[in-house]
Amino acid sequence: MGIAIVTQQSPERNREAVLTVGIMNNHGVRVRALVVEDNAADACLLENVLGRIPDAQFETTHVERLDDALASLAVASYDAVLLDLGLPDSQGSDTVTRLRQSQPGVPVVVLTGLDDETVGISAVQLGAQDYLLKGSFTPSALGRSIRYAIERKRAELAVMAQLKEAAIIEERNRIAGEIHDILAQDFVGILLQLEAARELNGKNPEEVARCIQLAEAVARSGLAEARRSVWALCPPELDAEGLVGAVQSFLTRVAVGNPTAIGFSLRGEPYALPNDKALGLLRICQEAVVNALRHAQASKIRVQITYQPSGVDLCVHDNGRGFDPNAHVGGKGFGLISMRERAERMGARIEISGEPGQGTRLTVATRTSPGAREGRTS
Amino acid sequence: MSDPESIRVLVADDHPVVREGLSALINRQPDMKVVAEAGDGSEAIEQFSLYRPDVALIDLRMRGMDGLHAIRVICRRFPEARLVVLTTFEDNEDVYRALKGGAKGYVVKGASREELLECIRTVRAGKSHIAPGVAARLAEPLSRPGLTEREL
C-alpha cells in the first residue's frame, strides 16, 4: 500500500507542522475520522463500511450536531470529516460553509442522502474535497474518497502557503517601493532646498525664503505620506467607525491632491461584520483603489459597498486603461495575489474583470455566517 | 549665461521638487546651464534627442518608463552621450546595469553638491566618474540575471 495518509493539525496552531505522515502498522494506515451524522442507522452503517476498508484502520468519533463537530475539531485533530448535510442545527450547503469557516484546514467528504448530484457538487464548490451518495459506495470507494480528500487538502494547503508567502513578499516590496519612491525622494528634495538656502544666505533673501518655504511644503507632504503608509499598514481599530467609515476615510485621504474623481456609494443598511472580514474588505478596497490610481490612468474610480442580509459586497470600478486579468494569474503585478489571498482567507468570492482599454472592475462577495449578524450598526 | 563653453545639462527626475532643486543648483554655477528637464524615461529620451545636452542626469527610478531603460535607449541612439545616473541607494543592481549600459558616472542623491558638480564636469570632460569599488565590480559579470541588451 503506497499511499501515505497525512495527519491534519490545526493550521492556526502551527503552520510549519501542518502535515505529518500518518502511522502505518500491520493493519495499514491509521486514520482518525470524525463522523457527523444525526441518523443513528446511517451512522452505524457508515462505521460498518469504514471498518471494512482495506489497508486502513479507522478510529472514528461520532457526533450528531454541527456545533458538536466544531467543538470536537477545536480540541482534537482529525484526518478527515465525513459530513452529513442535514443536521438538527444546520441544513444543506450552509453546513459545509460553516465547517469550512471554522476549520479551513480539515479535509471534508460530504455524504448526501438525496439522490441528487447537484447538492454534492455545490458542497465541493463550497470547499468540500469530495461527496458520496449514501448507500451507494463500497468500502474501497469510501477509502479512496477519504484518501484523495486528504491528499487534495494537503495540496491545497501547500498552494495556500505559497500564495501567502508570495503575498508577504509582494507587500514588503510594495512598502520598500513606497519608501524609496516617496519618502526618500522627499528627503532629497528638502536637502536640495536647504543646501540652496545655505548657499544663497546673505545674497538673496527672497530666494532663501522661497527655498525654505518649498522645503517646508515637501516635509509636510512627506509627513502626510508617512502617516498614510502607516495608516495603511495598521489602520485604527475598525470598531470605532465601522467598515463604511474606514473606507470613506481612506478614500478621503487618497483623494487629497489627486485629479482622479473617486466616488463612494452605500447600498443597504450597514451592520457589524466580524473584524477579520471588515479588515479584509478594507484592505482589498485599498489595494484596488491604489492600483487604479497608480496603474490604470483612470479619471474616475467608483467604490460601492452593498449590505445584503446574506453578506457584504464590495465593488471597485475604474474607467482606466484596464488590463488582461489572465495575464496576471499566478504571476506578479498589481497586488492581485494578495487580494486573491485575502479573499480566500475570509471565504469570499473575488472577481476581477477587465480588458485592455475597458477599465477594471473588482467585486468581492462575502457571505455572512448566521448568528454573526447581531451587534450594533455602524 | 550665454558662455559658449558652459556645460549644457538635461535633468530627468520624476519628483518635481528634486528636479527643480537640481536645476536651480546647476544653474547657479557659472559654467553650467540646464537646457531641458524631464519627468520620466520617455521624456528624457525626447528631450535628449531634441537638445543633445553635453551631460544628462537621469534618475534610475521614475514612474512610467524608468531611467535604466531610457539610459539604454539613449546610449544606443547616441553612442557619444554622456550620462550620469542619479540613484537613491548606492547598492543597487540597476546602477551597475546602467553603467554597463553606457552611463559614464553616477551620483547618490543627497551627496554633497560639490560631488554632483564635480561629476558633471568630469563626465563632460569625457572621463568616467565611478567610485573605485564600483569600478572593480563593473569588471565582473552581473551577479544577478537582468535584462540583457538583446532583451530590450
Short mmCIF file of C-alpha atoms in Angstrom, two decimals:
data_model
loop_
_atom_site.label_atom_id
_atom_site.label_comp_id
_atom_site.label_asym_id
_atom_site.label_seq_id
_atom_site.Cartn_x
_atom_site.Cartn_y
_atom_site.Cartn_z
CA MET A 1 0.00 0.00 0.00
CA GLY A 2 1.85 3.03 -1.19
CA ILE A 3 -0.49 5.79 -0.15
CA ALA A 4 0.70 7.88 2.73
CA ILE A 5 -2.07 9.30 4.77
CA VAL A 6 -1.36 12.62 6.33
CA THR A 7 -2.44 13.93 9.65
CA GLN A 8 -4.07 17.29 9.68
CA GLN A 9 -3.36 19.61 12.54
CA SER A 10 -4.98 22.92 13.13
CA PRO A 11 -3.22 25.41 10.85
CA GLU A 12 -3.61 28.16 13.42
CA ARG A 13 -1.66 26.21 15.95
CA ASN A 14 1.37 25.53 13.85
CA ARG A 15 1.61 26.41 10.22
CA GLU A 16 5.02 24.80 9.83
CA ALA A 17 3.89 21.46 11.15
CA VAL A 18 0.66 21.28 9.25
CA LEU A 19 1.39 17.89 7.84
CA THR A 20 2.88 14.83 9.34
CA VAL A 21 2.86 11.42 7.82
CA GLY A 22 0.47 9.01 9.47
CA ILE A 23 1.49 5.84 11.14
CA MET A 24 1.44 2.67 9.18
CA ASN A 25 1.14 -0.58 11.10
CA ASN A 26 0.21 -4.16 10.25
CA HIS A 27 -3.37 -3.15 9.68
CA GLY A 28 -2.47 -0.45 7.21
CA VAL A 29 -2.83 3.26 7.65
CA ARG A 30 -4.46 4.65 10.74
CA VAL A 31 -6.97 7.37 10.08
CA ARG A 32 -8.81 9.47 12.62
CA ALA A 33 -12.20 10.30 11.21
CA LEU A 34 -14.97 12.46 12.60
CA VAL A 35 -18.40 11.23 11.53
CA VAL A 36 -21.07 13.94 11.65
CA GLU A 37 -24.40 12.21 11.17
CA ASP A 38 -27.66 12.63 13.07
CA ASN A 39 -29.32 9.48 11.79
CA ALA A 40 -28.29 6.59 14.04
CA ALA A 41 -28.87 3.93 11.39
CA ASP A 42 -26.86 5.81 8.77
CA ALA A 43 -24.05 6.37 11.26
CA CYS A 44 -23.97 2.72 12.19
CA LEU A 45 -23.92 1.69 8.54
CA LEU A 46 -21.10 4.12 7.82
CA GLU A 47 -18.95 2.93 10.68
CA ASN A 48 -19.50 -0.59 9.48
CA VAL A 49 -18.29 0.31 5.97
CA LEU A 50 -15.31 2.18 7.42
CA GLY A 51 -14.39 -0.94 9.36
CA ARG A 52 -14.20 -2.93 6.12
CA ILE A 53 -11.94 -0.54 4.20
CA PRO A 54 -8.89 -2.48 3.08
CA ASP A 55 -5.42 -1.39 4.21
CA ALA A 56 -6.69 1.17 6.67
CA GLN A 57 -7.68 1.30 10.26
CA PHE A 58 -10.25 3.90 11.19
CA GLU A 59 -10.59 5.47 14.58
CA THR A 60 -13.95 7.15 14.41
CA THR A 61 -15.64 9.69 16.62
CA HIS A 62 -19.33 10.16 16.07
CA VAL A 63 -21.32 13.35 16.72
CA GLU A 64 -24.87 14.28 15.68
CA ARG A 65 -24.80 18.06 15.51
CA LEU A 66 -22.60 20.54 13.67
CA ASP A 67 -21.90 22.51 16.86
CA ASP A 68 -20.63 19.32 18.49
CA ALA A 69 -18.46 18.64 15.45
CA LEU A 70 -16.96 22.14 15.60
CA ALA A 71 -16.31 21.74 19.34
CA SER A 72 -14.69 18.38 18.74
CA LEU A 73 -12.50 19.72 15.92
CA ALA A 74 -11.41 22.59 18.11
CA VAL A 75 -9.87 20.31 20.71
CA ALA A 76 -8.74 17.24 18.75
CA SER A 77 -7.14 16.74 15.37
CA TYR A 78 -8.78 14.58 12.73
CA ASP A 79 -7.51 13.35 9.40
CA ALA A 80 -10.90 13.76 7.77
CA VAL A 81 -14.51 14.69 8.42
CA LEU A 82 -17.40 12.67 6.99
CA LEU A 83 -20.23 15.15 6.89
CA ASP A 84 -23.97 14.67 6.54
CA LEU A 85 -25.55 17.90 5.33
CA GLY A 86 -28.96 17.66 7.02
CA LEU A 87 -28.25 18.09 10.71
CA PRO A 88 -30.51 19.30 13.53
CA ASP A 89 -28.60 22.58 13.81
CA SER A 90 -27.56 23.12 10.20
CA GLN A 91 -29.01 22.33 6.81
CA GLY A 92 -27.68 21.92 3.29
CA SER A 93 -24.69 23.77 1.92
CA ASP A 94 -24.60 26.04 4.98
CA THR A 95 -23.24 23.05 6.86
CA VAL A 96 -20.20 22.93 4.58
CA THR A 97 -19.69 26.67 4.72
CA ARG A 98 -19.79 26.82 8.49
CA LEU A 99 -17.47 23.88 8.91
CA ARG A 100 -15.03 25.35 6.44
CA GLN A 101 -15.11 28.77 8.02
CA SER A 102 -14.40 27.33 11.43
CA GLN A 103 -11.88 24.67 10.32
CA PRO A 104 -10.49 25.58 6.92
CA GLY A 105 -7.67 23.06 7.20
CA VAL A 106 -9.53 19.80 7.60
CA PRO A 107 -10.44 17.55 4.64
CA VAL A 108 -14.19 17.05 4.24
CA VAL A 109 -16.12 14.30 2.45
CA VAL A 110 -19.81 15.09 2.20
CA LEU A 111 -22.39 12.35 2.44
CA THR A 112 -25.67 13.16 0.84
CA GLY A 113 -28.74 11.06 1.21
CA LEU A 114 -30.56 12.82 -1.58
CA ASP A 115 -30.16 11.14 -4.87
CA ASP A 116 -29.11 14.47 -6.19
CA GLU A 117 -25.67 15.15 -7.59
CA THR A 118 -26.13 18.92 -7.51
CA VAL A 119 -26.09 19.01 -3.70
CA GLY A 120 -22.77 17.17 -3.70
CA ILE A 121 -21.32 19.33 -6.46
CA SER A 122 -22.26 22.54 -4.69
CA ALA A 123 -20.70 21.16 -1.49
CA VAL A 124 -17.45 20.62 -3.41
CA GLN A 125 -17.69 24.14 -4.85
CA LEU A 126 -18.01 25.44 -1.30
CA GLY A 127 -14.81 23.72 -0.28
CA ALA A 128 -15.57 20.05 0.46
CA GLN A 129 -12.99 17.72 -1.11
CA ASP A 130 -15.43 15.06 -2.31
CA TYR A 131 -19.00 13.81 -1.98
CA LEU A 132 -20.60 10.39 -1.88
CA LEU A 133 -24.22 9.34 -2.17
CA LYS A 134 -25.25 7.43 0.93
CA GLY A 135 -25.75 3.73 0.49
CA SER A 136 -24.13 3.67 -2.92
CA PHE A 137 -20.48 3.22 -2.01
CA THR A 138 -18.32 0.21 -1.35
CA PRO A 139 -15.64 0.13 1.35
CA SER A 140 -12.90 0.59 -1.21
CA ALA A 141 -14.70 3.53 -2.85
CA LEU A 142 -15.12 5.21 0.53
CA GLY A 143 -11.49 4.54 1.44
CA ARG A 144 -10.30 6.01 -1.85
CA SER A 145 -12.50 9.04 -1.47
CA ILE A 146 -11.15 9.76 2.01
CA ARG A 147 -7.54 9.31 0.92
CA TYR A 148 -7.99 11.58 -2.08
CA ALA A 149 -9.72 14.14 0.12
CA ILE A 150 -6.72 14.17 2.43
CA GLU A 151 -4.27 14.43 -0.46
CA ARG A 152 -6.23 17.20 -2.14
CA LYS A 153 -6.43 19.16 1.06
CA ARG A 154 -2.72 18.79 1.57
CA ALA A 155 -2.02 20.10 -1.92
CA GLU A 156 -4.43 22.98 -1.37
CA LEU A 157 -2.76 23.96 1.88
CA ALA A 158 0.66 23.84 0.25
CA VAL A 159 -0.53 26.15 -2.53
CA MET A 160 -2.09 28.50 0.01
CA ALA A 161 1.12 28.63 1.98
CA GLN A 162 3.00 29.55 -1.19
CA LEU A 163 0.46 32.20 -2.09
CA LYS A 164 0.70 33.62 1.38
CA GLU A 165 4.45 33.82 1.14
CA ALA A 166 4.23 35.46 -2.27
CA ALA A 167 1.74 37.96 -0.88
CA ILE A 168 4.06 38.79 2.02
CA ILE A 169 6.99 39.30 -0.31
CA GLU A 170 4.86 41.44 -2.58
CA GLU A 171 3.68 43.51 0.36
CA ARG A 172 7.26 44.03 1.51
CA ASN A 173 8.34 45.09 -1.94
CA ARG A 174 5.43 47.49 -2.08
CA ILE A 175 6.42 49.07 1.22
CA ALA A 176 10.07 49.30 0.17
CA GLY A 177 8.95 50.84 -3.11
CA GLU A 178 6.83 53.39 -1.29
CA ILE A 179 9.69 54.39 0.99
CA HIS A 180 12.00 54.63 -1.99
CA ASP A 181 9.69 56.48 -4.33
CA ILE A 182 8.08 58.85 -1.91
CA LEU A 183 9.83 59.34 1.41
CA ALA A 184 13.43 59.14 0.19
CA GLN A 185 12.70 61.50 -2.70
CA ASP A 186 11.05 63.97 -0.35
CA PHE A 187 14.16 63.97 1.83
CA VAL A 188 16.33 64.57 -1.23
CA GLY A 189 14.08 67.46 -2.22
CA ILE A 190 14.29 69.00 1.26
CA LEU A 191 18.06 68.59 1.29
CA LEU A 192 18.47 70.34 -2.05
CA GLN A 193 16.35 73.28 -0.94
CA LEU A 194 18.18 73.65 2.38
CA GLU A 195 21.55 73.48 0.66
CA ALA A 196 20.43 76.14 -1.74
CA ALA A 197 19.22 78.30 1.16
CA ARG A 198 22.58 77.94 2.87
CA GLU A 199 24.43 78.85 -0.29
CA LEU A 200 22.23 81.87 -1.02
CA ASN A 201 22.19 83.08 2.56
CA GLY A 202 23.10 86.77 2.72
CA LYS A 203 22.97 87.15 -1.05
CA ASN A 204 19.35 86.75 -2.00
CA PRO A 205 16.91 86.81 0.95
CA GLU A 206 13.82 86.36 -1.25
CA GLU A 207 15.23 83.27 -2.88
CA VAL A 208 16.28 81.91 0.52
CA ALA A 209 12.72 82.37 1.81
CA ARG A 210 11.36 80.57 -1.23
CA CYS A 211 13.73 77.61 -0.73
CA ILE A 212 12.74 77.29 2.91
CA GLN A 213 9.07 77.50 2.05
CA LEU A 214 9.48 74.77 -0.56
CA ALA A 215 11.39 72.58 1.91
CA GLU A 216 8.56 73.04 4.40
CA ALA A 217 5.96 72.07 1.84
CA VAL A 218 7.87 68.91 0.87
CA ALA A 219 8.39 67.97 4.52
CA ARG A 220 4.69 68.38 5.13
CA SER A 221 3.68 66.26 2.16
CA GLY A 222 6.25 63.63 3.16
CA LEU A 223 4.82 63.54 6.64
CA ALA A 224 1.31 63.13 5.25
CA GLU A 225 2.58 60.32 3.05
CA ALA A 226 4.28 58.62 6.00
CA ARG A 227 1.06 58.86 8.00
CA ARG A 228 -0.85 57.42 5.07
CA SER A 229 1.56 54.49 4.79
CA VAL A 230 1.43 53.76 8.48
CA TRP A 231 -2.34 54.00 8.45
CA ALA A 232 -2.49 51.59 5.51
CA LEU A 233 -0.24 49.12 7.31
CA CYS A 234 -2.22 49.08 10.52
CA PRO A 235 -5.44 51.05 10.37
CA PRO A 236 -7.09 52.16 13.59
CA GLU A 237 -9.50 49.67 15.10
CA LEU A 238 -12.38 49.27 12.73
CA ASP A 239 -14.94 49.16 15.53
CA ALA A 240 -14.77 52.89 16.03
CA GLU A 241 -16.15 53.83 12.65
CA GLY A 242 -17.02 50.50 11.07
CA LEU A 243 -16.12 49.36 7.56
CA VAL A 244 -18.04 52.13 5.80
CA GLY A 245 -16.38 54.85 7.87
CA ALA A 246 -12.93 53.34 7.38
CA VAL A 247 -13.40 53.05 3.61
CA GLN A 248 -14.71 56.62 3.39
CA SER A 249 -11.86 57.98 5.44
CA PHE A 250 -9.35 56.06 3.30
CA LEU A 251 -10.92 57.44 0.11
CA THR A 252 -10.83 60.97 1.52
CA ARG A 253 -7.15 60.56 2.29
CA VAL A 254 -6.19 59.31 -1.16
CA ALA A 255 -8.37 61.88 -2.91
CA VAL A 256 -6.34 64.77 -1.48
CA GLY A 257 -4.31 66.31 -4.27
CA ASN A 258 -5.38 63.65 -6.73
CA PRO A 259 -7.03 64.62 -10.00
CA THR A 260 -8.91 61.31 -10.23
CA ALA A 261 -12.58 61.57 -9.21
CA ILE A 262 -13.28 58.98 -6.53
CA GLY A 263 -16.93 58.26 -5.76
CA PHE A 264 -18.41 56.19 -2.96
CA SER A 265 -21.89 54.76 -2.64
CA LEU A 266 -23.52 52.64 0.00
CA ARG A 267 -26.44 50.31 -0.52
CA GLY A 268 -28.42 48.61 2.20
CA GLU A 269 -28.28 49.12 5.93
CA PRO A 270 -24.77 48.65 7.38
CA TYR A 271 -24.35 46.09 10.11
CA ALA A 272 -21.34 44.98 12.14
CA LEU A 273 -19.06 42.46 10.47
CA PRO A 274 -16.55 40.17 12.13
CA ASN A 275 -13.30 42.15 12.34
CA ASP A 276 -11.35 39.87 10.01
CA LYS A 277 -13.95 40.27 7.26
CA ALA A 278 -14.22 44.02 7.68
CA LEU A 279 -10.43 44.36 7.68
CA GLY A 280 -10.13 42.05 4.67
CA LEU A 281 -12.64 44.12 2.69
CA LEU A 282 -10.91 47.36 3.70
CA ARG A 283 -7.52 46.02 2.59
CA ILE A 284 -8.83 44.78 -0.74
CA CYS A 285 -10.53 48.13 -1.27
CA GLN A 286 -7.29 49.99 -0.50
CA GLU A 287 -5.27 47.78 -2.79
CA ALA A 288 -7.77 48.07 -5.66
CA VAL A 289 -8.06 51.86 -5.40
CA VAL A 290 -4.29 52.34 -5.16
CA ASN A 291 -3.83 50.07 -8.19
CA ALA A 292 -6.38 52.09 -10.14
CA LEU A 293 -4.61 55.33 -9.19
CA ARG A 294 -1.12 54.07 -9.87
CA HIS A 295 -1.51 51.89 -12.90
CA ALA A 296 -4.87 52.36 -14.58
CA GLN A 297 -4.60 56.05 -15.53
CA ALA A 298 -8.29 56.28 -14.67
CA SER A 299 -10.15 59.57 -14.44
CA LYS A 300 -12.93 58.04 -12.36
CA ILE A 301 -13.00 55.38 -9.66
CA ARG A 302 -16.24 54.19 -8.12
CA VAL A 303 -16.37 52.26 -4.87
CA GLN A 304 -19.61 50.64 -3.82
CA ILE A 305 -20.42 48.67 -0.70
CA THR A 306 -23.66 46.71 -0.61
CA TYR A 307 -25.03 45.29 2.62
CA GLN A 308 -27.37 42.38 2.00
CA PRO A 309 -28.79 40.01 4.57
CA SER A 310 -26.65 37.25 3.05
CA GLY A 311 -23.40 39.19 3.11
CA VAL A 312 -21.50 42.29 2.09
CA ASP A 313 -20.29 43.02 -1.44
CA LEU A 314 -17.53 45.39 -2.38
CA CYS A 315 -17.14 46.69 -5.91
CA VAL A 316 -14.29 48.89 -7.18
CA HIS A 317 -14.70 50.04 -10.74
CA ASP A 318 -12.49 52.37 -12.76
CA ASN A 319 -12.61 53.76 -16.27
CA GLY A 320 -8.87 53.40 -16.85
CA ARG A 321 -6.87 51.50 -19.38
CA GLY A 322 -7.88 48.11 -17.98
CA PHE A 323 -5.79 45.01 -18.27
CA ASP A 324 -5.98 41.37 -19.11
CA PRO A 325 -6.59 39.65 -15.76
CA ASN A 326 -5.43 36.32 -17.14
CA ALA A 327 -2.07 37.79 -17.96
CA HIS A 328 -1.50 38.22 -14.25
CA VAL A 329 -2.89 34.95 -12.93
CA GLY A 330 -0.36 33.30 -10.68
CA GLY A 331 2.04 36.00 -11.59
CA LYS A 332 3.12 39.23 -10.16
CA GLY A 333 1.59 42.55 -10.69
CA PHE A 334 -0.83 44.91 -9.14
CA GLY A 335 -1.25 43.10 -5.85
CA LEU A 336 -3.58 40.57 -7.40
CA ILE A 337 -2.08 37.73 -5.41
CA SER A 338 -2.54 39.47 -2.11
CA MET A 339 -6.12 40.43 -2.96
CA ARG A 340 -6.99 36.90 -4.00
CA GLU A 341 -5.28 35.51 -0.98
CA ARG A 342 -7.13 37.82 1.36
CA ALA A 343 -10.44 36.95 -0.25
CA GLU A 344 -9.67 33.26 0.03
CA ARG A 345 -8.74 33.62 3.68
CA MET A 346 -12.03 35.28 4.52
CA GLY A 347 -14.02 32.81 2.46
CA ALA A 348 -15.12 35.46 -0.03
CA ARG A 349 -15.55 35.22 -3.77
CA ILE A 350 -13.42 37.62 -5.77
CA GLU A 351 -13.84 38.53 -9.42
CA ILE A 352 -11.59 40.84 -11.35
CA SER A 353 -12.64 41.64 -14.85
CA GLY A 354 -11.01 43.96 -17.29
CA GLU A 355 -9.91 44.21 -20.84
CA PRO A 356 -7.21 46.45 -22.17
CA GLY A 357 -8.83 49.87 -22.66
CA GLN A 358 -12.09 48.93 -20.97
CA GLY A 359 -11.44 49.78 -17.33
CA THR A 360 -11.21 47.33 -14.47
CA ARG A 361 -13.93 46.02 -12.20
CA LEU A 362 -13.24 44.16 -8.99
CA THR A 363 -16.01 42.55 -6.95
CA VAL A 364 -15.67 40.77 -3.65
CA ALA A 365 -18.67 38.98 -2.21
CA THR A 366 -18.55 37.88 1.40
CA ARG A 367 -21.09 35.63 2.97
CA THR A 368 -22.26 36.28 6.50
CA SER A 369 -22.50 33.27 8.70
CA PRO A 370 -25.81 33.07 10.56
CA GLY A 371 -25.61 34.44 14.07
CA ALA A 372 -22.76 36.77 13.22
CA ARG A 373 -25.14 39.50 12.22
CA GLU A 374 -26.11 40.72 15.62
CA GLY A 375 -24.47 43.72 17.11
CA ARG A 376 -24.52 47.39 16.60
CA THR A 377 -24.89 49.02 13.30
CA SER A 378 -22.05 51.21 12.30
CA MET B 1 24.99 82.92 -19.20
CA SER B 2 25.43 82.63 -22.95
CA ASP B 3 29.01 81.48 -22.46
CA PRO B 4 29.52 79.08 -25.35
CA GLU B 5 31.74 76.99 -23.10
CA SER B 6 29.09 76.41 -20.45
CA ILE B 7 28.01 72.81 -19.92
CA ARG B 8 24.51 72.19 -21.23
CA VAL B 9 22.69 69.81 -18.87
CA LEU B 10 19.50 67.76 -19.01
CA VAL B 11 17.87 66.86 -15.66
CA ALA B 12 15.45 63.89 -15.56
CA ASP B 13 13.72 63.11 -12.25
CA ASP B 14 10.08 62.41 -11.54
CA HIS B 15 9.99 64.26 -8.21
CA PRO B 16 9.22 67.89 -9.14
CA VAL B 17 10.95 69.42 -6.13
CA VAL B 18 14.06 67.28 -6.59
CA ARG B 19 14.16 68.17 -10.27
CA GLU B 20 13.69 71.83 -9.57
CA GLY B 21 16.29 71.76 -6.79
CA LEU B 22 18.88 70.08 -9.00
CA SER B 23 18.21 72.51 -11.84
CA ALA B 24 18.49 75.52 -9.54
CA LEU B 25 21.75 74.20 -8.11
CA ILE B 26 23.22 73.64 -11.57
CA ASN B 27 22.02 77.00 -12.87
CA ARG B 28 23.75 78.76 -10.01
CA GLN B 29 27.11 77.55 -11.37
CA PRO B 30 28.83 79.92 -13.78
CA ASP B 31 29.94 77.11 -16.08
CA MET B 32 26.69 75.14 -16.33
CA LYS B 33 23.18 75.60 -17.58
CA VAL B 34 20.12 73.35 -17.54
CA VAL B 35 18.73 73.28 -21.07
CA ALA B 36 15.96 70.74 -20.55
CA GLU B 37 14.07 68.82 -17.86
CA ALA B 38 12.19 65.53 -17.99
CA GLY B 39 9.77 63.79 -15.60
CA ASP B 40 10.15 60.21 -16.84
CA GLY B 41 12.20 57.99 -19.13
CA SER B 42 10.40 58.64 -22.36
CA GLU B 43 10.52 62.40 -21.80
CA ALA B 44 14.23 62.06 -21.11
CA ILE B 45 14.74 60.35 -24.48
CA GLU B 46 12.68 63.03 -26.23
CA GLN B 47 14.42 65.93 -24.57
CA PHE B 48 17.82 64.38 -25.14
CA SER B 49 17.14 63.94 -28.85
CA LEU B 50 15.85 67.49 -29.06
CA TYR B 51 18.58 69.33 -27.10
CA ARG B 52 21.57 66.99 -27.35
CA PRO B 53 22.90 68.19 -23.97
CA ASP B 54 26.57 67.84 -23.02
CA VAL B 55 25.62 65.90 -19.89
CA ALA B 56 22.32 64.32 -18.84
CA LEU B 57 21.47 63.49 -15.20
CA ILE B 58 18.96 60.66 -15.20
CA ASP B 59 17.17 59.28 -12.15
CA LEU B 60 17.15 55.48 -12.21
CA ARG B 61 13.70 55.00 -10.88
CA MET B 62 10.86 57.00 -12.31
CA ARG B 63 7.15 56.39 -12.77
CA GLY B 64 6.32 55.38 -16.29
CA MET B 65 9.43 54.47 -18.25
CA ASP B 66 12.29 54.17 -15.79
CA GLY B 67 15.75 55.67 -16.07
CA LEU B 68 17.59 52.43 -16.80
CA HIS B 69 15.53 51.86 -19.90
CA ALA B 70 15.98 55.47 -21.01
CA ILE B 71 19.75 55.27 -20.47
CA ARG B 72 19.99 52.17 -22.63
CA VAL B 73 17.92 53.69 -25.40
CA ILE B 74 19.84 56.99 -25.38
CA CYS B 75 23.24 55.27 -25.35
CA ARG B 76 22.23 53.09 -28.28
CA ARG B 77 20.96 56.02 -30.32
CA PHE B 78 23.71 58.42 -29.32
CA PRO B 79 26.87 56.44 -28.55
CA GLU B 80 28.70 59.67 -27.68
CA ALA B 81 26.09 60.58 -25.00
CA ARG B 82 27.49 61.49 -21.59
CA LEU B 83 25.02 60.29 -18.99
CA VAL B 84 25.12 60.43 -15.21
CA VAL B 85 22.93 58.07 -13.17
CA LEU B 86 21.08 59.50 -10.19
CA THR B 87 20.24 56.90 -7.60
CA THR B 88 18.67 56.88 -4.16
CA PHE B 89 20.60 53.84 -2.96
CA GLU B 90 24.15 53.13 -3.98
CA ASP B 91 23.89 49.41 -3.52
CA ASN B 92 21.56 48.95 -6.39
CA GLU B 93 21.95 46.36 -9.10
CA ASP B 94 20.41 48.78 -11.55
CA VAL B 95 23.32 51.20 -11.05
CA TYR B 96 25.64 48.53 -12.43
CA ARG B 97 23.26 47.79 -15.25
CA ALA B 98 23.08 51.47 -16.11
CA LEU B 99 26.87 51.80 -16.09
CA LYS B 100 27.20 48.67 -18.19
CA GLY B 101 24.52 50.15 -20.43
CA GLY B 102 26.72 53.13 -21.18
CA ALA B 103 26.31 55.69 -18.39
CA LYS B 104 29.60 57.41 -17.55
CA GLY B 105 29.05 58.19 -13.90
CA TYR B 106 26.66 58.02 -11.00
CA VAL B 107 25.77 60.19 -8.06
CA VAL B 108 23.85 59.13 -4.99
CA LYS B 109 21.04 61.55 -4.29
CA GLY B 110 21.80 63.52 -1.19
CA ALA B 111 25.55 63.53 -1.90
CA SER B 112 27.24 66.89 -1.46
CA ARG B 113 26.67 69.39 -4.23
CA GLU B 114 30.44 69.54 -4.77
CA GLU B 115 30.41 65.87 -5.68
CA LEU B 116 27.49 66.29 -8.06
CA LEU B 117 29.10 69.27 -9.78
CA GLU B 118 32.47 67.55 -9.99
CA CYS B 119 30.78 64.52 -11.52
CA ILE B 120 29.12 66.67 -14.19
CA ARG B 121 32.43 68.35 -15.02
CA THR B 122 34.35 65.07 -15.11
CA VAL B 123 31.85 63.36 -17.37
CA ARG B 124 31.67 66.41 -19.61
CA ALA B 125 35.45 66.16 -19.98
CA GLY B 126 34.98 62.67 -21.39
CA LYS B 127 36.06 60.78 -18.27
CA SER B 128 34.18 58.40 -16.04
CA HIS B 129 33.09 59.28 -12.54
CA ILE B 130 32.82 55.98 -10.77
CA ALA B 131 33.99 55.09 -7.26
CA PRO B 132 36.94 52.61 -7.31
CA GLY B 133 34.97 49.84 -5.57
CA VAL B 134 32.16 50.14 -8.04
CA ALA B 135 34.57 50.17 -10.94
CA ALA B 136 36.10 46.92 -9.73
CA ARG B 137 32.69 45.35 -9.54
CA LEU B 138 31.89 46.54 -13.02
CA ALA B 139 34.68 44.38 -14.35
CA GLU B 140 32.88 41.30 -13.01
CA PRO B 141 29.90 39.71 -14.68
CA LEU B 142 26.50 40.73 -13.30
CA SER B 143 25.78 38.74 -10.19
CA ARG B 144 22.08 38.58 -10.77
CA PRO B 145 20.33 37.88 -14.03
CA GLY B 146 18.90 41.03 -15.50
CA LEU B 147 17.71 42.13 -18.87
CA THR B 148 20.44 41.78 -21.43
CA GLU B 149 20.83 44.37 -24.14
CA ARG B 150 19.24 41.94 -26.52
CA GLU B 151 16.11 41.64 -24.40
CA LEU B 152 15.41 45.32 -24.70
#
